[in-house]
Short mmCIF file of C-alpha atoms and ligand atoms in Angstrom, two decimals:
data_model
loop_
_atom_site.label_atom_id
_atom_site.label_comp_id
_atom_site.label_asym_id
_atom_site.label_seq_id
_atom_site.Cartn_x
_atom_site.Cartn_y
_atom_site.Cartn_z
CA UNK C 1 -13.23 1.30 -10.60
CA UNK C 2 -14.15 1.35 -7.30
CA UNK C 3 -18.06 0.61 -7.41
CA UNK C 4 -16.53 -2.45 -9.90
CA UNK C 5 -14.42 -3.51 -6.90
CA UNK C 6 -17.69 -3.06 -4.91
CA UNK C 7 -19.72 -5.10 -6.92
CA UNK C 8 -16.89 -7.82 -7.20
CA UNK C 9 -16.99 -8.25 -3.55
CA UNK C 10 -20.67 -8.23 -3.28
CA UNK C 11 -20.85 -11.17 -5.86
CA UNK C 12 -17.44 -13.34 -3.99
CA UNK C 13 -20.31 -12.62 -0.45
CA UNK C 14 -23.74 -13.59 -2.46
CA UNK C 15 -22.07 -16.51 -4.50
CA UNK C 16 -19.98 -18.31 -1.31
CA UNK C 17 -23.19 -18.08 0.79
CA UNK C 18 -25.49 -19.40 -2.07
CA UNK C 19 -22.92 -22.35 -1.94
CA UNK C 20 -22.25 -23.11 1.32
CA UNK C 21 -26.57 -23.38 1.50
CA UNK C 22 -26.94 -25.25 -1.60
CA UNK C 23 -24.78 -28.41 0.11
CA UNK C 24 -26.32 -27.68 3.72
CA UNK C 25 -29.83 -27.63 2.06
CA UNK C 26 -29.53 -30.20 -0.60
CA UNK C 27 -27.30 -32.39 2.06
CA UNK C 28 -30.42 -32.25 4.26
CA UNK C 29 -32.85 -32.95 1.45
CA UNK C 30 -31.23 -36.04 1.31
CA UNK C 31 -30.91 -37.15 4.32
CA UNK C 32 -34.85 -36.16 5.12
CA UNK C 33 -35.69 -38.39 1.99
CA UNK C 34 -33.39 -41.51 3.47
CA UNK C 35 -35.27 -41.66 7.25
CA UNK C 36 -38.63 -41.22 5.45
CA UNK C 37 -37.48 -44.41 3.01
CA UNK C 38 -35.81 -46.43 6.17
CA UNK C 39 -39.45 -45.32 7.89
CA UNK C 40 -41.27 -46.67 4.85
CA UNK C 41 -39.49 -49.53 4.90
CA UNK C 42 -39.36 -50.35 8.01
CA UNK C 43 -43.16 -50.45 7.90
CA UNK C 44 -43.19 -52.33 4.67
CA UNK C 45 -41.04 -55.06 6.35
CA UNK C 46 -43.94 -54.84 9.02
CA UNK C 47 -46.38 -55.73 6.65
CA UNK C 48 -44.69 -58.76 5.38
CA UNK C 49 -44.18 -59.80 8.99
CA UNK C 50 -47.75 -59.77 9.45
CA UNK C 51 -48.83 -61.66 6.14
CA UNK C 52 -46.70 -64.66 7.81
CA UNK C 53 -49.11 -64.36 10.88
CA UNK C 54 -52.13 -64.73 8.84
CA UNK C 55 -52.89 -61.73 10.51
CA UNK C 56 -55.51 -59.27 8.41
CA UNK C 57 -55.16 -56.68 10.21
CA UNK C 58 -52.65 -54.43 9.43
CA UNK C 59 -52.84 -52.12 12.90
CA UNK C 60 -53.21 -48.06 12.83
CA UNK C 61 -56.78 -48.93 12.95
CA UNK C 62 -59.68 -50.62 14.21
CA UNK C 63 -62.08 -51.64 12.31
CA UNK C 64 -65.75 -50.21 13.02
CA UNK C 65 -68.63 -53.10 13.95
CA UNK C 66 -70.33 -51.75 10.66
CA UNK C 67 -67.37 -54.35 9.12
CA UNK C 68 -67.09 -51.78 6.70
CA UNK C 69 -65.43 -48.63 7.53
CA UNK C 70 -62.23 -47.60 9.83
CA UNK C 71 -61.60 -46.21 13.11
CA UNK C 72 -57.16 -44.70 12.61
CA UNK C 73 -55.74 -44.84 16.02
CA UNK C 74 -54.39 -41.73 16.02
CA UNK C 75 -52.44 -39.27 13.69
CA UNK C 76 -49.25 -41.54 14.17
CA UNK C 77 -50.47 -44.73 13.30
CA UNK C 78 -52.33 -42.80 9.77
CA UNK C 79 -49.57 -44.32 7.46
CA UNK C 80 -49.63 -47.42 9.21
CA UNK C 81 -53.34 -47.49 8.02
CA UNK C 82 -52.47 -47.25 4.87
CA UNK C 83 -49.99 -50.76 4.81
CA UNK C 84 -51.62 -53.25 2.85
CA UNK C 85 -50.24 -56.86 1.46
CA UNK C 86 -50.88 -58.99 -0.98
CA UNK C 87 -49.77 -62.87 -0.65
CA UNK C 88 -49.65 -64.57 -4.29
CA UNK C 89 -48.86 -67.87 -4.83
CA UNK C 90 -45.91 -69.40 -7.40
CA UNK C 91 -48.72 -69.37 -10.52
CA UNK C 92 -49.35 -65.31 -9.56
CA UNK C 93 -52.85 -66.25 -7.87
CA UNK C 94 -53.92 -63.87 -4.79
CA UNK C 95 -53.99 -66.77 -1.85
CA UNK C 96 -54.12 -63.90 1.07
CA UNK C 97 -55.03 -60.18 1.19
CA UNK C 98 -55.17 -57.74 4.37
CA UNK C 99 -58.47 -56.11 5.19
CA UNK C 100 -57.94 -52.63 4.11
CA UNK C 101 -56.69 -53.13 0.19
CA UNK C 102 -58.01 -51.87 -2.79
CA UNK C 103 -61.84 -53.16 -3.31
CA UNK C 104 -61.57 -53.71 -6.58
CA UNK C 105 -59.67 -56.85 -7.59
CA UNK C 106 -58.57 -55.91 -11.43
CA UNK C 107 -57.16 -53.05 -9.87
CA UNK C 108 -55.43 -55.08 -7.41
CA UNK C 109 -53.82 -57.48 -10.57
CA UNK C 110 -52.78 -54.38 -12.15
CA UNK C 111 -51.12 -52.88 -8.84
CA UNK C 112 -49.45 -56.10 -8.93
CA UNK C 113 -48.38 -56.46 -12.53
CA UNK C 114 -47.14 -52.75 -12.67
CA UNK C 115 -44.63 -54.16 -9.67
CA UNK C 116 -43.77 -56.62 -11.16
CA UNK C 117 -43.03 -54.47 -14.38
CA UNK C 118 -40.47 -52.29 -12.68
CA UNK C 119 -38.40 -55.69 -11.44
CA UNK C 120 -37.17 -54.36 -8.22
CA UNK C 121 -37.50 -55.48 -5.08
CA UNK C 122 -38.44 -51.87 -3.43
CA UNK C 123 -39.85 -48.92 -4.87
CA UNK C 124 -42.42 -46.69 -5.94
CA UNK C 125 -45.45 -47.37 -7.95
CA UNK C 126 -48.50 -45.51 -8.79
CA UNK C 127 -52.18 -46.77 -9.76
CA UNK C 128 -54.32 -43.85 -10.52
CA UNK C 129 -53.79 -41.04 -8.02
CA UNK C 130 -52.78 -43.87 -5.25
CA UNK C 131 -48.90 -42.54 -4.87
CA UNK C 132 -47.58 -46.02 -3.01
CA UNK C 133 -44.31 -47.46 -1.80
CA UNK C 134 -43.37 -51.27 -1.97
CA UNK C 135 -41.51 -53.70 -0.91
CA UNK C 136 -41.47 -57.46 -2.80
CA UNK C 137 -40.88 -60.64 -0.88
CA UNK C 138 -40.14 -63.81 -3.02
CA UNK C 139 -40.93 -66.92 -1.18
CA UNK C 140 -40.36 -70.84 -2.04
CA UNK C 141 -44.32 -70.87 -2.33
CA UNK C 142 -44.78 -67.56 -4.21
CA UNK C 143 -44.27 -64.02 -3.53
CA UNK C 144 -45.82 -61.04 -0.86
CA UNK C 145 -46.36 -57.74 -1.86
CA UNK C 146 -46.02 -54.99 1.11
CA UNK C 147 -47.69 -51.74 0.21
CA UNK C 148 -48.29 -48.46 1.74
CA UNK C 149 -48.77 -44.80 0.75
CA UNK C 150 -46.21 -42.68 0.11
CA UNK C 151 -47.99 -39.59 -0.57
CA UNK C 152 -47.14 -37.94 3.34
CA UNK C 153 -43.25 -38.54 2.19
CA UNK C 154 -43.75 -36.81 -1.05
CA UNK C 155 -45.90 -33.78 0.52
CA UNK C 156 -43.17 -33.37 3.41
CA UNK C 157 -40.39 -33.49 1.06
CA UNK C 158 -42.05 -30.63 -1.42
CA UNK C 159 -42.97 -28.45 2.12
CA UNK C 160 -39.12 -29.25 2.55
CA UNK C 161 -37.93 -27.71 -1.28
CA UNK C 162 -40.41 -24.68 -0.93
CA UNK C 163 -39.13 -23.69 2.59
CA UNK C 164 -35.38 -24.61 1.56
CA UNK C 165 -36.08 -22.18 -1.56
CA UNK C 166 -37.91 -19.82 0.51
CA UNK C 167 -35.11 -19.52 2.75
CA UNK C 168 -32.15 -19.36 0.13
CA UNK C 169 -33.72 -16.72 -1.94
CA UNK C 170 -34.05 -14.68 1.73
CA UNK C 171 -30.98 -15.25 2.79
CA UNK C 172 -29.04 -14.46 -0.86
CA UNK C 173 -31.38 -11.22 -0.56
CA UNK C 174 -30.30 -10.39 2.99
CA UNK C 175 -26.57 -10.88 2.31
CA UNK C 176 -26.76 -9.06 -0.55
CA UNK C 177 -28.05 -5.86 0.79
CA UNK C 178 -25.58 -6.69 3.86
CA UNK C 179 -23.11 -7.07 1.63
CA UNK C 180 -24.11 -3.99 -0.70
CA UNK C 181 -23.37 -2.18 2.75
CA UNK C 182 -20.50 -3.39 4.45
CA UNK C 183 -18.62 -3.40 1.05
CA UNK C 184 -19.19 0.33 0.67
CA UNK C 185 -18.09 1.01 4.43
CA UNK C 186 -15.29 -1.05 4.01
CA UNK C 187 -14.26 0.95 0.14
CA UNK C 188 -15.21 4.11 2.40
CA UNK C 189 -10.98 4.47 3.43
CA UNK C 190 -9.98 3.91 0.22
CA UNK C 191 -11.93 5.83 -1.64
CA UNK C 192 -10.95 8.63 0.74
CA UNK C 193 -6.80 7.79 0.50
CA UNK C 194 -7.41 7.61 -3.26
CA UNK C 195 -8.94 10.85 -3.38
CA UNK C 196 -6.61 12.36 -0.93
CA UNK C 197 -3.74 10.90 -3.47
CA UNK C 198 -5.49 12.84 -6.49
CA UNK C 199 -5.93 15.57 -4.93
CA UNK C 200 -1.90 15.48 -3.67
CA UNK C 201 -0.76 14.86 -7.06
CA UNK C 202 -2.75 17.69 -8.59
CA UNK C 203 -1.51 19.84 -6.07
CA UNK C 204 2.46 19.15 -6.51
CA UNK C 205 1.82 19.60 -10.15
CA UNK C 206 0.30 22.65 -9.24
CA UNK C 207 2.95 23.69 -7.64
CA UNK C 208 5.53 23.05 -9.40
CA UNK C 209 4.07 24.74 -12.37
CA UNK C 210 5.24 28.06 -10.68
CA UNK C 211 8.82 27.83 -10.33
CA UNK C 212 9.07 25.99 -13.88
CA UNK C 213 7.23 28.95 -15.65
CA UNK C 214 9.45 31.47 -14.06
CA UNK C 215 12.70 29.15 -14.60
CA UNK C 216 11.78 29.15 -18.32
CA UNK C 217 10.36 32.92 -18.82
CA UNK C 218 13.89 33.71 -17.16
CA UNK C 219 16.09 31.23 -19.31
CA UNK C 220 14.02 33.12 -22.54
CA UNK C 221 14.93 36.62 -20.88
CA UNK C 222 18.48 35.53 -21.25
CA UNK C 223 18.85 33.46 -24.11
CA UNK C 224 17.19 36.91 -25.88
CA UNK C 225 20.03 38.90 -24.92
CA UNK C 226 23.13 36.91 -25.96
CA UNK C 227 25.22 39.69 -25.84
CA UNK C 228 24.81 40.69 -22.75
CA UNK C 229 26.82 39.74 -19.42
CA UNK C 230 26.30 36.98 -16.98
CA UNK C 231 27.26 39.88 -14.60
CA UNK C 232 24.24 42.13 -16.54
CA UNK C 233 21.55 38.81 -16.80
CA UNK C 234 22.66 38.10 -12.72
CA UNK C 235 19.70 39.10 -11.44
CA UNK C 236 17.38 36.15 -13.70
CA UNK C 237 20.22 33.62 -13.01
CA UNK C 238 19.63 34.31 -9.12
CA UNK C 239 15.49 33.87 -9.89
CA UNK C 240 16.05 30.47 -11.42
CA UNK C 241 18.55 29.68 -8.87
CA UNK C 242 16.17 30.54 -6.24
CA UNK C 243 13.35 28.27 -7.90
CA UNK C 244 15.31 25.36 -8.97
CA UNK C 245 16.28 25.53 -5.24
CA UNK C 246 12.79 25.57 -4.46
CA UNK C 247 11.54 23.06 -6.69
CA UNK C 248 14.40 20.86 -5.27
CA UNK C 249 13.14 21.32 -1.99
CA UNK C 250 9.92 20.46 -2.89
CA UNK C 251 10.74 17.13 -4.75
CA UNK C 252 12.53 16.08 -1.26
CA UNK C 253 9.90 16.51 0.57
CA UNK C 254 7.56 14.77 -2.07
CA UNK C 255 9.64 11.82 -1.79
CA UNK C 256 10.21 11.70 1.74
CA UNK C 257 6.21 11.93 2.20
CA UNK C 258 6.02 9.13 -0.59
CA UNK C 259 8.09 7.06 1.46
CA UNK C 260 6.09 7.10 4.55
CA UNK C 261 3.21 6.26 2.68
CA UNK C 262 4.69 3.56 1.50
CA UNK C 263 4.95 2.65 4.65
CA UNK C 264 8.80 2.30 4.78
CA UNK C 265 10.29 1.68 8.23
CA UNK C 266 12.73 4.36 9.16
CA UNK C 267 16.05 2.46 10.92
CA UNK C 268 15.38 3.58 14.89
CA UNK C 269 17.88 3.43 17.83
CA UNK C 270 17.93 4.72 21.35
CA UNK C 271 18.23 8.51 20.86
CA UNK C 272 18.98 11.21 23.67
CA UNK C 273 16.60 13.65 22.87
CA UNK C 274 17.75 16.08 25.74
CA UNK C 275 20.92 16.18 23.24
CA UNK C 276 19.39 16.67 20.15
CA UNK C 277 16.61 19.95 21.20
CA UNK C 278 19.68 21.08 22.73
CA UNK C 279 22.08 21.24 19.90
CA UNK C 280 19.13 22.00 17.31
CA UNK C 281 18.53 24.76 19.21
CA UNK C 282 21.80 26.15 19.24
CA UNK C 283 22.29 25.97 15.96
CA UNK C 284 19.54 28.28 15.22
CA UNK C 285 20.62 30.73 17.77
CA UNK C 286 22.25 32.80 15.50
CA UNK C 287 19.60 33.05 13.16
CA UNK C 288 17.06 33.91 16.34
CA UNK C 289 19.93 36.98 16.32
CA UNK C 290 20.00 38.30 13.36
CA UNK C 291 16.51 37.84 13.26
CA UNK C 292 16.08 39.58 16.76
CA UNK C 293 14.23 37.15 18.33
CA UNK C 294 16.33 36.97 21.29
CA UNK C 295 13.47 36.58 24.22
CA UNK C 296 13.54 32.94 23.96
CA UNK C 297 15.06 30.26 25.97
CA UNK C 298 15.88 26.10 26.17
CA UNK C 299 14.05 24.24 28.98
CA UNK C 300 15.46 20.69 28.53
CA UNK C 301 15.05 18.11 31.13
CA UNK C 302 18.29 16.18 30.82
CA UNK C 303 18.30 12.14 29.96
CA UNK C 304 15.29 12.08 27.73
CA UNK C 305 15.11 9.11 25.86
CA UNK C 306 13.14 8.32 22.83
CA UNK C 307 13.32 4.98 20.52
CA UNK C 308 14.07 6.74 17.56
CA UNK C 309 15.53 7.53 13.83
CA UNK C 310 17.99 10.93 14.69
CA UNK C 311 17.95 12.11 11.47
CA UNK C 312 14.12 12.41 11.26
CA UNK C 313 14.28 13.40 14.65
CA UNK C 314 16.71 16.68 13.92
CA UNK C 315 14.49 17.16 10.84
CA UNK C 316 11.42 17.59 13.08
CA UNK C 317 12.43 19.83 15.17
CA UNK C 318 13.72 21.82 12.55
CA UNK C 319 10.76 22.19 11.05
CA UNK C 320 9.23 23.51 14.04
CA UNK C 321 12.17 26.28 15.20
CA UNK C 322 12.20 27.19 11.07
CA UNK C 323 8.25 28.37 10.97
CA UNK C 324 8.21 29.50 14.33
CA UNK C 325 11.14 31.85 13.06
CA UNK C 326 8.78 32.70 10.09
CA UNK C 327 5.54 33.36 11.56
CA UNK C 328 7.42 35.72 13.99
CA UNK C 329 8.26 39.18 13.74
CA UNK C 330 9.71 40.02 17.31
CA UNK C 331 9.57 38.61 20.40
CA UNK C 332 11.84 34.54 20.77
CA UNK C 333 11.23 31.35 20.52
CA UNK C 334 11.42 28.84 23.22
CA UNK C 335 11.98 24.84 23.55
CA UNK C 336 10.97 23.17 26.47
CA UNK C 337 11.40 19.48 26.91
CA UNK C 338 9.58 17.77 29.30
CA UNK C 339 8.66 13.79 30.10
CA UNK C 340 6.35 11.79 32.72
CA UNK C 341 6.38 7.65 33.37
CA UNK C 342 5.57 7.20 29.47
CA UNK C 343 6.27 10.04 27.56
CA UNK C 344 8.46 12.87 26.17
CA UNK C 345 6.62 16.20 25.77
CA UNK C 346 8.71 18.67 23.99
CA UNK C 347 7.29 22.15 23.29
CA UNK C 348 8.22 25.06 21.08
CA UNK C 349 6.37 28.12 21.46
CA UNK C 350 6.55 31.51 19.64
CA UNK C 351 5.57 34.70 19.54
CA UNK C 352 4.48 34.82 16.46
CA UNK C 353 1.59 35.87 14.29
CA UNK C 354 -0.85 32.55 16.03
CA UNK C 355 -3.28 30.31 13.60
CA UNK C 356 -6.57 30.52 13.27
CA UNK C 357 -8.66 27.90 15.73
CA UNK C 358 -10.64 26.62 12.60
CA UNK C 359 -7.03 26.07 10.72
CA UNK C 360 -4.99 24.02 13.74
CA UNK C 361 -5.95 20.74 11.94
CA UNK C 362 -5.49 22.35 8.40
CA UNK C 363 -2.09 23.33 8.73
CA UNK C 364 -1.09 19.39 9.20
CA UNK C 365 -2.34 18.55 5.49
CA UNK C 366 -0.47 18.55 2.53
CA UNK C 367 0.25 21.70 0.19
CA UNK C 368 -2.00 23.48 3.01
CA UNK C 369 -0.89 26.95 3.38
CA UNK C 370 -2.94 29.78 5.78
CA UNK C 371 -2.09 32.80 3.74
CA UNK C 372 1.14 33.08 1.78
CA UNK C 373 1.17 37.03 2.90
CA UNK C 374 1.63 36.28 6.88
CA UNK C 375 4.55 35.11 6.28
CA UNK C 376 7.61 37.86 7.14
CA UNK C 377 8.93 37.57 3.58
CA UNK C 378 7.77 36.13 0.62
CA UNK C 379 10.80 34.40 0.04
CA UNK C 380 9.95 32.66 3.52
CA UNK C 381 6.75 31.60 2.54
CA UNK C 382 6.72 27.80 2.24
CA UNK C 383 5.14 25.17 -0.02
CA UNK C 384 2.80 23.70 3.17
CA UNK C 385 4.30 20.47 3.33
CA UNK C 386 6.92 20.98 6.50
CA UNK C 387 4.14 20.38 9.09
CA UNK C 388 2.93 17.15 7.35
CA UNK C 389 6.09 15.83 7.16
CA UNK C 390 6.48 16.69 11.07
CA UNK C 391 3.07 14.86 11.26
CA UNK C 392 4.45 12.02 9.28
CA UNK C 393 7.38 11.76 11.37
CA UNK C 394 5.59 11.69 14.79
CA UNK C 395 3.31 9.25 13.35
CA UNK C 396 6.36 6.89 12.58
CA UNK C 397 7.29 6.86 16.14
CA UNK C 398 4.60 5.98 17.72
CA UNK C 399 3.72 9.96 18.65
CA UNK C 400 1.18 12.85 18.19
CA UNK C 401 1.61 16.59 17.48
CA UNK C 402 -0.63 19.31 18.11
CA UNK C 403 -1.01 22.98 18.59
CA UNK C 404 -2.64 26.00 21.07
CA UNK C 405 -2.15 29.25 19.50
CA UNK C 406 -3.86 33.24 19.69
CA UNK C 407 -4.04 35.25 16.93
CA UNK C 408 -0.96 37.85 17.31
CA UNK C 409 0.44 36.49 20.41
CA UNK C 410 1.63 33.35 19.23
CA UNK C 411 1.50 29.46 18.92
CA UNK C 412 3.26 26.55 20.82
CA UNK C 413 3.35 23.23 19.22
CA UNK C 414 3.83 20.04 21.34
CA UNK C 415 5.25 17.16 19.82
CA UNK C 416 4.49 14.10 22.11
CA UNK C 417 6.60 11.07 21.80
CA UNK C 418 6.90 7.52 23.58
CA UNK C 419 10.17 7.47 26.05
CA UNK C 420 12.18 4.80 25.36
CA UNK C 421 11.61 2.08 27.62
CA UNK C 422 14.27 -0.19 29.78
P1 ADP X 501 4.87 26.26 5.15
O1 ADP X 501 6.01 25.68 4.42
O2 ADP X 501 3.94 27.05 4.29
O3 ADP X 501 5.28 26.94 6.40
P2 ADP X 501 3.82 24.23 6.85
O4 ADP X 501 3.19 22.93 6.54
O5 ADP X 501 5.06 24.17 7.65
O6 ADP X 501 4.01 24.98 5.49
O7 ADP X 501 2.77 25.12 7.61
C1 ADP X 501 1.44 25.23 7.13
C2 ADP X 501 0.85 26.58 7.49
O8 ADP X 501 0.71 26.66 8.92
C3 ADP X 501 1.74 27.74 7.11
O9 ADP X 501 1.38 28.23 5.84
C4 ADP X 501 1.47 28.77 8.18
O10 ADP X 501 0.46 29.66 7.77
C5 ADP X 501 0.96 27.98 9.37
N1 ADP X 501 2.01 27.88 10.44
C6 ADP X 501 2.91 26.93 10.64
N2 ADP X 501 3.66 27.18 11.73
C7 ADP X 501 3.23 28.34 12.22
C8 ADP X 501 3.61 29.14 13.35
N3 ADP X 501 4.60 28.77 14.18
N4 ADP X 501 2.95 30.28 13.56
C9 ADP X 501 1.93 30.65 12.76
N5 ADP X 501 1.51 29.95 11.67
C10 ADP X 501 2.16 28.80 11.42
#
């Protein structure tokens, strides 16, 4: 689908440029082929001029003392050479040539008569391989022929088509390859998002697989024992409890990432984030307790400010406090908040089991997981899609989150955010 897509916008590049060049190039044929005409005939109009004077000379040349042969003046005046009239008279008798026309008078009649043939007053005629242009006067006392060779128009237009199709078959050959290129640079992202898409999909099927096979292999445990007591069959109602808890969980989170990608704009209002650390913080405090994780504290610089949605907010920071709690087996957890002229920094820092320094961009990817086993219980091991939606959500405001962390000492991730401004 995608090389189609390729290919589709390799042909829109190739076919609008062999357009637009078509009408410059054929535009310009035509224009080339009009001066050379007005040029012609301009000179045509010359040589009638200069049957009036009685003049036999037509000039571009000179003629040699020999009487015979011709001296051309210079490159310039070549096609002038070649203008030539022919005065006729009302019964069609020759009554006055110029010096340098065709020897042969027959020839000269049937120059004449193939003019007068065509019944225009301009044109082109050829007699043998003469290629000539002409131009018809009719008179009170006859008629004069103007003639002069057209064969430099007719070369300089054909040098003209084989450059023009020189150049259009280079240039449709250029843009396609350019084209070939930039179109797979610019199908490069979404061949990437669509893969990243597959890849997602296959992943929550994946994973919901799990909790559906034990929901059903517990329903069958139960439905096989109908006499027995929902006291007795307690134990497989709490496992599909537990998983149909899980799985809705998981479908949350699925659509709250699907929403971001869809690019949907969260509401946002001016939210004191000082406040919100604060109270999430609190509200975890008794789970740090029970969990004995007591060496931690709250740093929060007061009146922080951040342009903001609060539930997404409260979600985020949740996210954090809830794996620091279960990557961490003693020791606390600590929030700090911090800002400067721009930004809110806000920290929370463990001491926890640490991640990996090949895995600190990993564990922002969907489904991503470092080891379900590190995890204090299994039942606290996650589905790896609470740090992408923190990702997510720091993307949506504007803000960046990243990590430093040891291996058995601990991590602190710093959630970076834009202060709120006037
Ligand atoms: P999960 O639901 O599995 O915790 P997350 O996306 O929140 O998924 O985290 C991805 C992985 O990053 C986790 O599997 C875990 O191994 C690692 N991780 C996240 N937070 C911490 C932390 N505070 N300390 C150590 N490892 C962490």
């Amino acid at each position: 689908m995608l090389q189609k897509l390729r290919l589709q916008l390799v042909l829109i590049n190739v076919i609008s440029l062999t357009v637009v060049l078509l009408v410059i190039f054929i535009s310009m044929y035509f224009s080339i082929k009009s001066q050379l005409l007005k040029q012609e005939e301009s000179l045509l109009n010359r040589g009638v001029a200069l049957s009036d004077s009685e003049n036999t000379q037509v000039p571009g040349y000179i003629k040699n003392n020999d009487d015979k042969s011709y001296t051309i003046l210079d490159s310039n005046e070549e096609l002038l050479a070649s203008l030539f009239y022919v005065k006729v008279d009302v019964m069609g008798a020759i009554t006055a040539v110029s010096d340098n026309i065709i020897q042969n008078k027959d020839n000269l009649m049937l120059l004449l008569q193939k003019v007068d043939d065509l019944d225009k007053s301009t044109g082109d005629v050829d007699l043998f391989d003469l290629k000539l242009s002409f131009l018809v006067e009719d008179r009170l006392d006859g008629k004069i022929y103007a003639f002069i060779d057209r064969a430099d128009r007719e070369s300089t237009m054909s040098r003209y088509m084989y450059t023009a199709v020189f150049l259009l078959v280079g240039a449709v050959a250029c843009v396609f390859l350019i084209s070939m290129f930039l179109a797979g640079k610019a199908i490069k992202p979404i061949r990437e998002s669509m893969e990243k898409q597959k890849k997602f999909v296959a992943d929550a099927s994946h994973e919901l697989r799990t909790p559906i096979a034990v929901i059903r292999s517990n329903a069958e445990m139960i439905m096989d024992s109908p006499e027995m007591t929902i006291e007795e069959n307690m134990k497989w109602l709490k496992y599909i409890y537990d998983e149909s808890k899980r799985m809705g969980k998981m479908t949350e989170d699925l659509l709250l990432l699907s929403h971001a990608d869809a690019k949907n704009e969260v509401p946002k209002e001016d939210i004191d984030l000082s406040r919100l650390a604060a109270d999430t913080y609190d509200s975890f405090k008794l789970l740090l307790e029970e969990n004995k994780l007591t060496d931690g504290k709250a740093e929060i610089t007061e009146g922080v400010h951040v342009y903001a949605n609060e539930f997404s907010m409260k979600q985020l920071i949740t996210i954090l406090l809830d794996n620091a709690m279960k990557y961490t087996k003693e020791g606390g957890i600590s929030v700090r908040l911090e800002k400067d002229d721009n930004f809110a920094y806000m920290y929370i820092k463990d001491t926890g089991v640490g991640i990996p320094a090949d895995m600190k961009e990993k564990i922002f990817e969907r489904f991503f997981r470092i080891d379900k086993s590190r995890a204090k219980t299994a039942a606290t091991g996650g589905l790896g899609l609470g740090l992408s939606i923190a990702k997510v959500i720091a993307d949506e405001h504007g803000g960046t989150i990243s990590v430093e962390s040891e291996l058995e000492k601990g991590s602190e991730f710093c959630v970076k955010l834009p202060l709120m401004k006037g």
